[in-house]
Each structure stands twice: as structure tokens, then as C-alpha cells.
């Protein structure tokens, strides 16, 4: 599959994720999706990212903010449910809430 095809599948699955979130009463706002090399360098320098090989730079990652009953949250059982849902959609999907060395509950990626 070409990168552009992976990117298109990623967007389709992100749409499904958004609908699932809304059906669970979790409302979303966007954080970052595409990230430039320049922006990634800044995050890496400042310790906000631990890689210079982010899927955001490949248009294969998106960050969301979660609102549950009006409150902005990044850890909640419903958010974990969404992470599991994301990973169930495709074996190459990863949720940042399952990262080994840090929790990034807003992050959803397709690891090509
Ligand atoms: Zn991210």
C-alpha cells in the first residue's frame, strides 16, 4: 500500500473514531494532525516528543482533546475504551495511552 493510501485509510478510521466517541458521550476537539519537521525539532528539543520519526510528520497521527460532561480530560475509562477501539480497527493502529514509556492518551496513529 502506498503512503497516500495509508493516509486515506487513516482519515477514514479517524472518522469512525470520532463517531464512536460521540456515541459514548465523549466530545472531541482537534489537537495536531500534520506536523512539519521544523515543529517536530522544537518538540524534540523541548522534551515534548521523544522521537524525530513521528507519525505526525507522515500524516498518520492525530491528537484529540476529550470533553466528558463538559470537562477536559485525558485519562478516563471512556478514553481507554476509544483507545482499544482504535487498535481493534487495524493491527497497525496504536493508541498513545498504551505507549511503554509515557502516557499520551490524546494520540492515535497508524504505524506504517
Ligand atoms: Zn500525537
PDB file of N, CA and C and ligand atoms in Angstrom:
ATOM      1  N   UNK A   1       0.850  -1.201   0.000  1.00  0.00           N
ATOM      2  CA  UNK A   1       0.000   0.000   0.000  1.00  0.00           C
ATOM      3  C   UNK A   1       0.882   1.246   0.000  1.00  0.00           C
ATOM      4  N   UNK A   2       0.576   2.202  -0.845  1.00  0.00           N
ATOM      5  CA  UNK A   2       1.351   3.448  -0.891  1.00  0.00           C
ATOM      6  C   UNK A   2       1.048   4.306   0.345  1.00  0.00           C
ATOM      7  N   UNK A   3       1.988   5.204   0.647  1.00  0.00           N
ATOM      8  CA  UNK A   3       1.796   6.080   1.803  1.00  0.00           C
ATOM      9  C   UNK A   3       0.478   6.845   1.696  1.00  0.00           C
ATOM     10  N   UNK A   4       0.177   7.351   0.505  1.00  0.00           N
ATOM     11  CA  UNK A   4      -1.048   8.151   0.368  1.00  0.00           C
ATOM     12  C   UNK A   4      -2.295   7.293   0.621  1.00  0.00           C
ATOM     13  N   UNK A   5      -2.211   6.008   0.320  1.00  0.00           N
ATOM     14  CA  UNK A   5      -3.348   5.118   0.603  1.00  0.00           C
ATOM     15  C   UNK A   5      -3.478   4.876   2.107  1.00  0.00           C
ATOM     16  N   UNK A   6      -2.341   4.707   2.782  1.00  0.00           N
ATOM     17  CA  UNK A   6      -2.372   4.587   4.240  1.00  0.00           C
ATOM     18  C   UNK A   6      -2.980   5.855   4.862  1.00  0.00           C
ATOM     19  N   UNK A   7      -2.594   6.996   4.328  1.00  0.00           N
ATOM     20  CA  UNK A   7      -3.103   8.265   4.854  1.00  0.00           C
ATOM     21  C   UNK A   7      -4.623   8.350   4.688  1.00  0.00           C
ATOM     22  N   UNK A   8      -5.125   7.853   3.572  1.00  0.00           N
ATOM     23  CA  UNK A   8      -6.573   7.892   3.340  1.00  0.00           C
ATOM     24  C   UNK A   8      -7.316   6.936   4.272  1.00  0.00           C
ATOM     25  N   UNK A   9      -6.760   5.757   4.487  1.00  0.00           N
ATOM     26  CA  UNK A   9      -7.374   4.818   5.437  1.00  0.00           C
ATOM     27  C   UNK A   9      -7.356   5.420   6.838  1.00  0.00           C
ATOM     28  N   UNK A  10      -6.255   6.075   7.178  1.00  0.00           N
ATOM     29  CA  UNK A  10      -6.132   6.702   8.490  1.00  0.00           C
ATOM     30  C   UNK A  10      -7.250   7.723   8.717  1.00  0.00           C
ATOM     31  N   UNK A  11      -7.525   8.535   7.726  1.00  0.00           N
ATOM     32  CA  UNK A  11      -8.587   9.539   7.859  1.00  0.00           C
ATOM     33  C   UNK A  11      -9.953   8.867   7.995  1.00  0.00           C
ATOM     34  N   UNK A  12     -10.187   7.804   7.209  1.00  0.00           N
ATOM     35  CA  UNK A  12     -11.477   7.102   7.305  1.00  0.00           C
ATOM     36  C   UNK A  12     -11.662   6.499   8.694  1.00  0.00           C
ATOM     37  N   UNK A  13     -10.598   5.906   9.218  1.00  0.00           N
ATOM     38  CA  UNK A  13     -10.710   5.293  10.547  1.00  0.00           C
ATOM     39  C   UNK A  13     -10.834   6.360  11.632  1.00  0.00           C
ATOM     40  N   UNK A  14     -10.195   7.506  11.417  1.00  0.00           N
ATOM     41  CA  UNK A  14     -10.346   8.612  12.357  1.00  0.00           C
ATOM     42  C   UNK A  14     -11.802   9.084  12.390  1.00  0.00           C
ATOM     43  N   UNK A  15     -12.458   9.098  11.233  1.00  0.00           N
ATOM     44  CA  UNK A  15     -13.873   9.476  11.185  1.00  0.00           C
ATOM     45  C   UNK A  15     -14.711   8.506  12.018  1.00  0.00           C
ATOM     46  N   UNK A  16     -14.417   7.220  11.897  1.00  0.00           N
ATOM     47  CA  UNK A  16     -15.136   6.219  12.703  1.00  0.00           C
ATOM     48  C   UNK A  16     -14.879   6.423  14.192  1.00  0.00           C
ATOM     49  N   UNK A  17     -13.639   6.765  14.516  1.00  0.00           N
ATOM     50  CA  UNK A  17     -13.282   7.012  15.922  1.00  0.00           C
ATOM     51  C   UNK A  17     -14.080   8.188  16.484  1.00  0.00           C
ATOM     52  N   UNK A  18     -14.183   9.245  15.708  1.00  0.00           N
ATOM     53  CA  UNK A  18     -14.927  10.434  16.155  1.00  0.00           C
ATOM     54  C   UNK A  18     -16.393  10.071  16.407  1.00  0.00           C
ATOM     55  N   UNK A  19     -16.981   9.310  15.489  1.00  0.00           N
ATOM     56  CA  UNK A  19     -18.385   8.922  15.656  1.00  0.00           C
ATOM     57  C   UNK A  19     -18.568   8.045  16.891  1.00  0.00           C
ATOM     58  N   UNK A  20     -17.624   7.123  17.104  1.00  0.00           N
ATOM     59  CA  UNK A  20     -17.710   6.263  18.287  1.00  0.00           C
ATOM     60  C   UNK A  20     -17.602   7.103  19.565  1.00  0.00           C
ATOM     61  N   UNK A  21     -16.680   8.054  19.554  1.00  0.00           N
ATOM     62  CA  UNK A  21     -16.523   8.923  20.725  1.00  0.00           C
ATOM     63  C   UNK A  21     -17.835   9.649  21.023  1.00  0.00           C
ATOM     64  N   UNK A  22     -18.414  10.230  20.012  1.00  0.00           N
ATOM     65  CA  UNK A  22     -19.650  10.994  20.211  1.00  0.00           C
ATOM     66  C   UNK A  22     -20.770  10.089  20.715  1.00  0.00           C
ATOM     67  N   UNK A  23     -20.807   8.848  20.219  1.00  0.00           N
ATOM     68  CA  UNK A  23     -21.855   7.924  20.660  1.00  0.00           C
ATOM     69  C   UNK A  23     -21.681   7.537  22.126  1.00  0.00           C
ATOM     70  N   UNK A  24     -20.450   7.656  22.645  1.00  0.00           N
ATOM     71  CA  UNK A  24     -20.178   7.354  24.054  1.00  0.00           C
ATOM     72  C   UNK A  24     -20.324   8.583  24.946  1.00  0.00           C
ATOM     73  N   UNK A  25     -20.664   9.722  24.344  1.00  0.00           N
ATOM     74  CA  UNK A  25     -20.776  10.955  25.121  1.00  0.00           C
ATOM     75  C   UNK A  25     -19.457  11.672  25.308  1.00  0.00           C
ATOM     76  N   UNK A  26     -18.476  11.310  24.511  1.00  0.00           N
ATOM     77  CA  UNK A  26     -17.173  11.982  24.547  1.00  0.00           C
ATOM     78  C   UNK A  26     -17.109  12.936  23.358  1.00  0.00           C
ATOM     79  N   UNK A  27     -17.007  14.206  23.640  1.00  0.00           N
ATOM     80  CA  UNK A  27     -16.890  15.190  22.566  1.00  0.00           C
ATOM     81  C   UNK A  27     -15.427  15.552  22.371  1.00  0.00           C
ATOM     82  N   UNK A  28     -15.059  15.771  21.116  1.00  0.00           N
ATOM     83  CA  UNK A  28     -13.651  15.962  20.775  1.00  0.00           C
ATOM     84  C   UNK A  28     -13.391  17.332  20.177  1.00  0.00           C
ATOM     85  N   UNK A  29     -12.195  17.822  20.419  1.00  0.00           N
ATOM     86  CA  UNK A  29     -11.656  18.905  19.592  1.00  0.00           C
ATOM     87  C   UNK A  29     -10.308  18.411  19.062  1.00  0.00           C
ATOM     88  N   UNK A  30      -9.896  18.972  17.941  1.00  0.00           N
ATOM     89  CA  UNK A  30      -8.627  18.571  17.354  1.00  0.00           C
ATOM     90  C   UNK A  30      -7.460  19.196  18.100  1.00  0.00           C
ATOM     91  N   UNK A  31      -6.403  18.413  18.222  1.00  0.00           N
ATOM     92  CA  UNK A  31      -5.092  18.951  18.534  1.00  0.00           C
ATOM     93  C   UNK A  31      -4.350  18.996  17.208  1.00  0.00           C
ATOM     94  N   UNK A  32      -3.160  18.412  17.184  1.00  0.00           N
ATOM     95  CA  UNK A  32      -2.387  18.419  15.941  1.00  0.00           C
ATOM     96  C   UNK A  32      -2.671  17.187  15.102  1.00  0.00           C
ATOM     97  N   UNK A  33      -2.527  17.347  13.795  1.00  0.00           N
ATOM     98  CA  UNK A  33      -2.527  16.200  12.889  1.00  0.00           C
ATOM     99  C   UNK A  33      -1.166  16.232  12.164  1.00  0.00           C
ATOM    100  N   UNK A  34      -1.084  16.911  11.030  1.00  0.00           N
ATOM    101  CA  UNK A  34       0.202  17.005  10.327  1.00  0.00           C
ATOM    102  C   UNK A  34       1.166  17.921  11.090  1.00  0.00           C
ATOM    103  N   UNK A  35       2.394  17.519  11.148  1.00  0.00           N
ATOM    104  CA  UNK A  35       3.427  18.300  11.836  1.00  0.00           C
ATOM    105  C   UNK A  35       4.647  18.416  10.926  1.00  0.00           C
ATOM    106  N   UNK A  36       5.173  19.633  10.814  1.00  0.00           N
ATOM    107  CA  UNK A  36       6.360  19.849   9.985  1.00  0.00           C
ATOM    108  C   UNK A  36       7.616  19.370  10.713  1.00  0.00           C
ATOM    109  N   UNK A  37       8.673  19.157   9.943  1.00  0.00           N
ATOM    110  CA  UNK A  37       9.971  18.791  10.519  1.00  0.00           C
ATOM    111  C   UNK A  37      10.442  19.863  11.497  1.00  0.00           C
ATOM    112  N   UNK A  38      10.200  21.114  11.128  1.00  0.00           N
ATOM    113  CA  UNK A  38      10.620  22.232  11.988  1.00  0.00           C
ATOM    114  C   UNK A  38       9.917  22.157  13.347  1.00  0.00           C
ATOM    115  N   UNK A  39       8.600  21.919  13.339  1.00  0.00           N
ATOM    116  CA  UNK A  39       7.841  21.842  14.589  1.00  0.00           C
ATOM    117  C   UNK A  39       8.279  20.632  15.412  1.00  0.00           C
ATOM    118  N   UNK A  40       8.502  19.509  14.737  1.00  0.00           N
ATOM    119  CA  UNK A  40       8.946  18.302  15.449  1.00  0.00           C
ATOM    120  C   UNK A  40      10.296  18.550  16.121  1.00  0.00           C
ATOM    121  N   UNK A  41      11.184  19.280  15.446  1.00  0.00           N
ATOM    122  CA  UNK A  41      12.503  19.592  16.016  1.00  0.00           C
ATOM    123  C   UNK A  41      12.359  20.396  17.300  1.00  0.00           C
ATOM    124  N   UNK A  42      11.411  21.311  17.313  1.00  0.00           N
ATOM    125  CA  UNK A  42      11.175  22.126  18.511  1.00  0.00           C
ATOM    126  C   UNK A  42      10.667  21.251  19.656  1.00  0.00           C
ATOM    127  N   UNK A  43       9.699  20.369  19.362  1.00  0.00           N
ATOM    128  CA  UNK A  43       9.162  19.481  20.405  1.00  0.00           C
ATOM    129  C   UNK A  43      10.251  18.556  20.943  1.00  0.00           C
ATOM    130  N   UNK A  44      11.086  18.057  20.034  1.00  0.00           N
ATOM    131  CA  UNK A  44      12.158  17.145  20.447  1.00  0.00           C
ATOM    132  C   UNK A  44      13.151  17.874  21.345  1.00  0.00           C
ATOM    133  N   UNK A  45      13.520  19.082  20.937  1.00  0.00           N
ATOM    134  CA  UNK A  45      14.465  19.893  21.714  1.00  0.00           C
ATOM    135  C   UNK A  45      13.915  20.181  23.107  1.00  0.00           C
ATOM    136  N   UNK A  46      12.599  20.479  23.177  1.00  0.00           N
ATOM    137  CA  UNK A  46      11.985  20.868  24.447  1.00  0.00           C
ATOM    138  C   UNK A  46      11.499  19.680  25.281  1.00  0.00           C
ATOM    139  N   UNK A  47      11.734  18.473  24.780  1.00  0.00           N
ATOM    140  CA  UNK A  47      11.340  17.288  25.527  1.00  0.00           C
ATOM    141  C   UNK A  47       9.862  16.949  25.437  1.00  0.00           C
ATOM    142  N   UNK A  48       9.132  17.604  24.540  1.00  0.00           N
ATOM    143  CA  UNK A  48       7.700  17.317  24.394  1.00  0.00           C
ATOM    144  C   UNK A  48       7.461  16.112  23.498  1.00  0.00           C
ATOM    145  N   UNK A  49       8.481  15.718  22.768  1.00  0.00           N
ATOM    146  CA  UNK A  49       8.419  14.497  21.968  1.00  0.00           C
ATOM    147  C   UNK A  49       9.752  13.788  22.127  1.00  0.00           C
ATOM    148  N   UNK A  50       9.719  12.463  22.046  1.00  0.00           N
ATOM    149  CA  UNK A  50      10.938  11.691  22.246  1.00  0.00           C
ATOM    150  C   UNK A  50      11.462  11.106  20.953  1.00  0.00           C
ATOM    151  N   UNK A  51      10.884  11.529  19.837  1.00  0.00           N
ATOM    152  CA  UNK A  51      11.325  10.957  18.562  1.00  0.00           C
ATOM    153  C   UNK A  51      11.415  12.051  17.507  1.00  0.00           C
ATOM    154  N   UNK A  52      12.299  11.824  16.543  1.00  0.00           N
ATOM    155  CA  UNK A  52      12.323  12.671  15.346  1.00  0.00           C
ATOM    156  C   UNK A  52      11.691  11.917  14.183  1.00  0.00           C
ATOM    157  N   UNK A  53      11.009  10.815  14.503  1.00  0.00           N
ATOM    158  CA  UNK A  53      10.395   9.970  13.484  1.00  0.00           C
ATOM    159  C   UNK A  53       8.894   9.841  13.769  1.00  0.00           C
ATOM    160  N   UNK A  54       8.259  10.955  14.090  1.00  0.00           N
ATOM    161  CA  UNK A  54       6.848  10.949  14.489  1.00  0.00           C
ATOM    162  C   UNK A  54       5.923  10.644  13.313  1.00  0.00           C
ATOM    163  N   UNK A  55       4.884   9.884  13.595  1.00  0.00           N
ATOM    164  CA  UNK A  55       3.881   9.622  12.560  1.00  0.00           C
ATOM    165  C   UNK A  55       3.099  10.878  12.181  1.00  0.00           C
ATOM    166  N   UNK A  56       3.139  11.880  13.030  1.00  0.00           N
ATOM    167  CA  UNK A  56       2.519  13.163  12.659  1.00  0.00           C
ATOM    168  C   UNK A  56       3.171  13.729  11.393  1.00  0.00           C
ATOM    169  N   UNK A  57       4.463  13.484  11.233  1.00  0.00           N
ATOM    170  CA  UNK A  57       5.174  14.016  10.065  1.00  0.00           C
ATOM    171  C   UNK A  57       4.815  13.270   8.792  1.00  0.00           C
ATOM    172  N   UNK A  58       4.206  12.068   8.944  1.00  0.00           N
ATOM    173  CA  UNK A  58       3.772  11.282   7.784  1.00  0.00           C
ATOM    174  C   UNK A  58       2.273  11.412   7.533  1.00  0.00           C
ATOM    175  N   UNK A  59       1.620  12.311   8.260  1.00  0.00           N
ATOM    176  CA  UNK A  59       0.158  12.449   8.188  1.00  0.00           C
ATOM    177  C   UNK A  59      -0.544  11.165   8.595  1.00  0.00           C
ATOM    178  N   UNK A  60       0.048  10.482   9.563  1.00  0.00           N
ATOM    179  CA  UNK A  60      -0.529   9.222  10.038  1.00  0.00           C
ATOM    180  C   UNK A  60      -0.745   9.258  11.550  1.00  0.00           C
ATOM    181  N   UNK A  61      -0.918  10.461  12.101  1.00  0.00           N
ATOM    182  CA  UNK A  61      -1.223  10.576  13.535  1.00  0.00           C
ATOM    183  C   UNK A  61      -2.084  11.810  13.758  1.00  0.00           C
ATOM    184  N   UNK A  62      -2.904  11.721  14.795  1.00  0.00           N
ATOM    185  CA  UNK A  62      -3.744  12.853  15.173  1.00  0.00           C
ATOM    186  C   UNK A  62      -3.860  12.880  16.693  1.00  0.00           C
ATOM    187  N   UNK A  63      -3.921  14.086  17.230  1.00  0.00           N
ATOM    188  CA  UNK A  63      -4.136  14.269  18.668  1.00  0.00           C
ATOM    189  C   UNK A  63      -5.509  14.883  18.886  1.00  0.00           C
ATOM    190  N   UNK A  64      -6.230  14.349  19.874  1.00  0.00           N
ATOM    191  CA  UNK A  64      -7.541  14.882  20.227  1.00  0.00           C
ATOM    192  C   UNK A  64      -7.552  15.363  21.674  1.00  0.00           C
ATOM    193  N   UNK A  65      -8.439  16.312  21.935  1.00  0.00           N
ATOM    194  CA  UNK A  65      -8.792  16.705  23.294  1.00  0.00           C
ATOM    195  C   UNK A  65     -10.169  16.125  23.571  1.00  0.00           C
ATOM    196  N   UNK A  66     -10.380  15.631  24.775  1.00  0.00           N
ATOM    197  CA  UNK A  66     -11.638  14.948  25.126  1.00  0.00           C
ATOM    198  C   UNK A  66     -12.428  15.776  26.129  1.00  0.00           C
ATOM    199  N   UNK A  67     -13.703  15.945  25.838  1.00  0.00           N
ATOM    200  CA  UNK A  67     -14.595  16.617  26.779  1.00  0.00           C
ATOM    201  C   UNK A  67     -15.686  15.637  27.196  1.00  0.00           C
ATOM    202  N   UNK A  68     -15.730  15.369  28.492  1.00  0.00           N
ATOM    203  CA  UNK A  68     -16.729  14.459  29.042  1.00  0.00           C
ATOM    204  C   UNK A  68     -17.545  15.238  30.069  1.00  0.00           C
ATOM    205  N   UNK A  69     -18.832  15.348  29.816  1.00  0.00           N
ATOM    206  CA  UNK A  69     -19.718  16.184  30.639  1.00  0.00           C
ATOM    207  C   UNK A  69     -19.121  17.583  30.802  1.00  0.00           C
ATOM    208  N   UNK A  70     -18.565  18.097  29.732  1.00  0.00           N
ATOM    209  CA  UNK A  70     -18.052  19.462  29.719  1.00  0.00           C
ATOM    210  C   UNK A  70     -16.658  19.640  30.284  1.00  0.00           C
ATOM    211  N   UNK A  71     -16.078  18.567  30.818  1.00  0.00           N
ATOM    212  CA  UNK A  71     -14.766  18.684  31.442  1.00  0.00           C
ATOM    213  C   UNK A  71     -13.683  18.139  30.515  1.00  0.00           C
ATOM    214  N   UNK A  72     -12.589  18.899  30.369  1.00  0.00           N
ATOM    215  CA  UNK A  72     -11.452  18.471  29.544  1.00  0.00           C
ATOM    216  C   UNK A  72     -10.648  17.421  30.299  1.00  0.00           C
ATOM    217  N   UNK A  73     -10.557  16.220  29.710  1.00  0.00           N
ATOM    218  CA  UNK A  73      -9.875  15.106  30.374  1.00  0.00           C
ATOM    219  C   UNK A  73      -8.980  14.383  29.368  1.00  0.00           C
ATOM    220  N   UNK A  74      -7.897  13.787  29.890  1.00  0.00           N
ATOM    221  CA  UNK A  74      -7.045  12.946  29.040  1.00  0.00           C
ATOM    222  C   UNK A  74      -6.939  11.525  29.561  1.00  0.00           C
ATOM    223  N   UNK A  75      -7.404  11.324  30.781  1.00  0.00           N
ATOM    224  CA  UNK A  75      -7.461   9.971  31.345  1.00  0.00           C
ATOM    225  C   UNK A  75      -8.876   9.728  31.842  1.00  0.00           C
ATOM    226  N   UNK A  76      -9.495   8.677  31.340  1.00  0.00           N
ATOM    227  CA  UNK A  76     -10.862   8.345  31.741  1.00  0.00           C
ATOM    228  C   UNK A  76     -11.161   6.966  31.136  1.00  0.00           C
ATOM    229  N   UNK A  77     -11.958   6.161  31.814  1.00  0.00           N
ATOM    230  CA  UNK A  77     -12.268   4.834  31.248  1.00  0.00           C
ATOM    231  C   UNK A  77     -12.852   4.905  29.838  1.00  0.00           C
ATOM    232  N   UNK A  78     -13.630   5.927  29.535  1.00  0.00           N
ATOM    233  CA  UNK A  78     -14.185   6.037  28.181  1.00  0.00           C
ATOM    234  C   UNK A  78     -13.089   6.328  27.155  1.00  0.00           C
ATOM    235  N   UNK A  79     -12.062   7.042  27.556  1.00  0.00           N
ATOM    236  CA  UNK A  79     -10.939   7.326  26.648  1.00  0.00           C
ATOM    237  C   UNK A  79     -10.151   6.037  26.391  1.00  0.00           C
ATOM    238  N   UNK A  80      -9.978   5.237  27.423  1.00  0.00           N
ATOM    239  CA  UNK A  80      -9.333   3.928  27.228  1.00  0.00           C
ATOM    240  C   UNK A  80     -10.144   3.053  26.280  1.00  0.00           C
ATOM    241  N   UNK A  81     -11.463   3.143  26.408  1.00  0.00           N
ATOM    242  CA  UNK A  81     -12.341   2.387  25.508  1.00  0.00           C
ATOM    243  C   UNK A  81     -12.097   2.807  24.058  1.00  0.00           C
ATOM    244  N   UNK A  82     -11.938   4.114  23.848  1.00  0.00           N
ATOM    245  CA  UNK A  82     -11.674   4.615  22.495  1.00  0.00           C
ATOM    246  C   UNK A  82     -10.306   4.152  21.997  1.00  0.00           C
ATOM    247  N   UNK A  83      -9.328   4.124  22.887  1.00  0.00           N
ATOM    248  CA  UNK A  83      -8.009   3.622  22.509  1.00  0.00           C
ATOM    249  C   UNK A  83      -8.071   2.170  22.078  1.00  0.00           C
ATOM    250  N   UNK A  84      -8.815   1.382  22.830  1.00  0.00           N
ATOM    251  CA  UNK A  84      -8.960  -0.038  22.470  1.00  0.00           C
ATOM    252  C   UNK A  84      -9.715  -0.190  21.157  1.00  0.00           C
ATOM    253  N   UNK A  85     -10.719   0.640  20.979  1.00  0.00           N
ATOM    254  CA  UNK A  85     -11.479   0.614  19.722  1.00  0.00           C
ATOM    255  C   UNK A  85     -10.562   0.932  18.542  1.00  0.00           C
ATOM    256  N   UNK A  86      -9.752   1.961  18.701  1.00  0.00           N
ATOM    257  CA  UNK A  86      -8.810   2.354  17.644  1.00  0.00           C
ATOM    258  C   UNK A  86      -7.901   1.184  17.258  1.00  0.00           C
ATOM    259  N   UNK A  87      -7.348   0.521  18.262  1.00  0.00           N
ATOM    260  CA  UNK A  87      -6.420  -0.581  17.994  1.00  0.00           C
ATOM    261  C   UNK A  87      -7.137  -1.808  17.445  1.00  0.00           C
ATOM    262  N   UNK A  88      -8.425  -1.932  17.727  1.00  0.00           N
ATOM    263  CA  UNK A  88      -9.187  -3.072  17.197  1.00  0.00           C
ATOM    264  C   UNK A  88      -9.522  -2.896  15.713  1.00  0.00           C
ATOM    265  N   UNK A  89      -9.476  -1.648  15.234  1.00  0.00           N
ATOM    266  CA  UNK A  89      -9.843  -1.386  13.843  1.00  0.00           C
ATOM    267  C   UNK A  89      -8.807  -1.896  12.854  1.00  0.00           C
ATOM    268  N   UNK A  90      -7.536  -1.916  13.280  1.00  0.00           N
ATOM    269  CA  UNK A  90      -6.455  -2.285  12.368  1.00  0.00           C
ATOM    270  C   UNK A  90      -5.243  -2.724  13.203  1.00  0.00           C
ATOM    271  N   UNK A  91      -4.594  -3.824  12.842  1.00  0.00           N
ATOM    272  CA  UNK A  91      -3.460  -4.293  13.652  1.00  0.00           C
ATOM    273  C   UNK A  91      -2.276  -3.330  13.689  1.00  0.00           C
ATOM    274  N   UNK A  92      -2.224  -2.376  12.765  1.00  0.00           N
ATOM    275  CA  UNK A  92      -1.102  -1.421  12.800  1.00  0.00           C
ATOM    276  C   UNK A  92      -1.498  -0.095  13.451  1.00  0.00           C
ATOM    277  N   UNK A  93      -2.689  -0.030  14.037  1.00  0.00           N
ATOM    278  CA  UNK A  93      -3.093   1.177  14.772  1.00  0.00           C
ATOM    279  C   UNK A  93      -2.575   1.113  16.205  1.00  0.00           C
ATOM    280  N   UNK A  94      -2.030   2.227  16.665  1.00  0.00           N
ATOM    281  CA  UNK A  94      -1.576   2.333  18.053  1.00  0.00           C
ATOM    282  C   UNK A  94      -2.205   3.542  18.717  1.00  0.00           C
ATOM    283  N   UNK A  95      -2.525   3.369  19.988  1.00  0.00           N
ATOM    284  CA  UNK A  95      -3.055   4.461  20.808  1.00  0.00           C
ATOM    285  C   UNK A  95      -1.973   4.884  21.812  1.00  0.00           C
ATOM    286  N   UNK A  96      -1.781   6.189  21.949  1.00  0.00           N
ATOM    287  CA  UNK A  96      -0.745   6.711  22.842  1.00  0.00           C
ATOM    288  C   UNK A  96      -0.945   6.375  24.308  1.00  0.00           C
ATOM    289  N   UNK A  97      -2.139   5.979  24.676  1.00  0.00           N
ATOM    290  CA  UNK A  97      -2.378   5.546  26.054  1.00  0.00           C
ATOM    291  C   UNK A  97      -1.728   4.213  26.374  1.00  0.00           C
ATOM    292  N   UNK A  98      -1.273   3.517  25.352  1.00  0.00           N
ATOM    293  CA  UNK A  98      -0.592   2.240  25.539  1.00  0.00           C
ATOM    294  C   UNK A  98       0.909   2.339  25.288  1.00  0.00           C
ATOM    295  N   UNK A  99       1.430   3.540  25.092  1.00  0.00           N
ATOM    296  CA  UNK A  99       2.877   3.674  24.894  1.00  0.00           C
ATOM    297  C   UNK A  99       3.608   3.179  26.138  1.00  0.00           C
ATOM    298  N   UNK A 100       4.768   2.600  25.943  1.00  0.00           N
ATOM    299  CA  UNK A 100       5.502   1.981  27.049  1.00  0.00           C
ATOM    300  C   UNK A 100       6.060   2.984  28.045  1.00  0.00           C
ATOM    301  N   UNK A 101       6.597   4.092  27.568  1.00  0.00           N
ATOM    302  CA  UNK A 101       7.388   4.938  28.460  1.00  0.00           C
ATOM    303  C   UNK A 101       6.692   6.223  28.881  1.00  0.00           C
ATOM    304  N   UNK A 102       5.554   6.544  28.288  1.00  0.00           N
ATOM    305  CA  UNK A 102       4.796   7.708  28.723  1.00  0.00           C
ATOM    306  C   UNK A 102       3.365   7.571  28.221  1.00  0.00           C
ATOM    307  N   UNK A 103       2.477   8.265  28.914  1.00  0.00           N
ATOM    308  CA  UNK A 103       1.056   8.225  28.554  1.00  0.00           C
ATOM    309  C   UNK A 103       0.746   9.397  27.634  1.00  0.00           C
ATOM    310  N   UNK A 104       0.151   9.115  26.467  1.00  0.00           N
ATOM    311  CA  UNK A 104      -0.231  10.160  25.522  1.00  0.00           C
ATOM    312  C   UNK A 104      -1.647   9.814  25.016  1.00  0.00           C
ATOM    313  N   UNK A 105      -2.607   9.965  25.934  1.00  0.00           N
ATOM    314  CA  UNK A 105      -3.959   9.482  25.698  1.00  0.00           C
ATOM    315  C   UNK A 105      -4.685  10.144  24.544  1.00  0.00           C
ATOM    316  N   UNK A 106      -4.233  11.329  24.116  1.00  0.00           N
ATOM    317  CA  UNK A 106      -4.896  12.019  23.012  1.00  0.00           C
ATOM    318  C   UNK A 106      -4.400  11.582  21.648  1.00  0.00           C
ATOM    319  N   UNK A 107      -3.376  10.743  21.620  1.00  0.00           N
ATOM    320  CA  UNK A 107      -2.658  10.434  20.371  1.00  0.00           C
ATOM    321  C   UNK A 107      -3.118   9.110  19.764  1.00  0.00           C
ATOM    322  N   UNK A 108      -3.442   9.160  18.466  1.00  0.00           N
ATOM    323  CA  UNK A 108      -3.858   7.988  17.707  1.00  0.00           C
ATOM    324  C   UNK A 108      -3.020   7.949  16.430  1.00  0.00           C
ATOM    325  N   UNK A 109      -2.432   6.794  16.132  1.00  0.00           N
ATOM    326  CA  UNK A 109      -1.551   6.716  14.965  1.00  0.00           C
ATOM    327  C   UNK A 109      -1.738   5.407  14.200  1.00  0.00           C
ATOM    328  N   UNK A 110      -1.333   5.474  12.949  1.00  0.00           N
ATOM    329  CA  UNK A 110      -1.263   4.281  12.082  1.00  0.00           C
ATOM    330  C   UNK A 110       0.212   4.066  11.815  1.00  0.00           C
ATOM    331  N   UNK A 111       0.778   2.998  12.346  1.00  0.00           N
ATOM    332  CA  UNK A 111       2.244   2.821  12.311  1.00  0.00           C
ATOM    333  C   UNK A 111       2.644   2.005  11.098  1.00  0.00           C
ATOM    334  N   UNK A 112       2.975   2.721  10.042  1.00  0.00           N
ATOM    335  CA  UNK A 112       3.393   2.094   8.779  1.00  0.00           C
ATOM    336  C   UNK A 112       4.912   2.018   8.735  1.00  0.00           C
TER     337      UNK A 112
HETATM  338 ZN1  LIG B   1       0.396  12.933  18.809  1.00  0.00          ZN
END
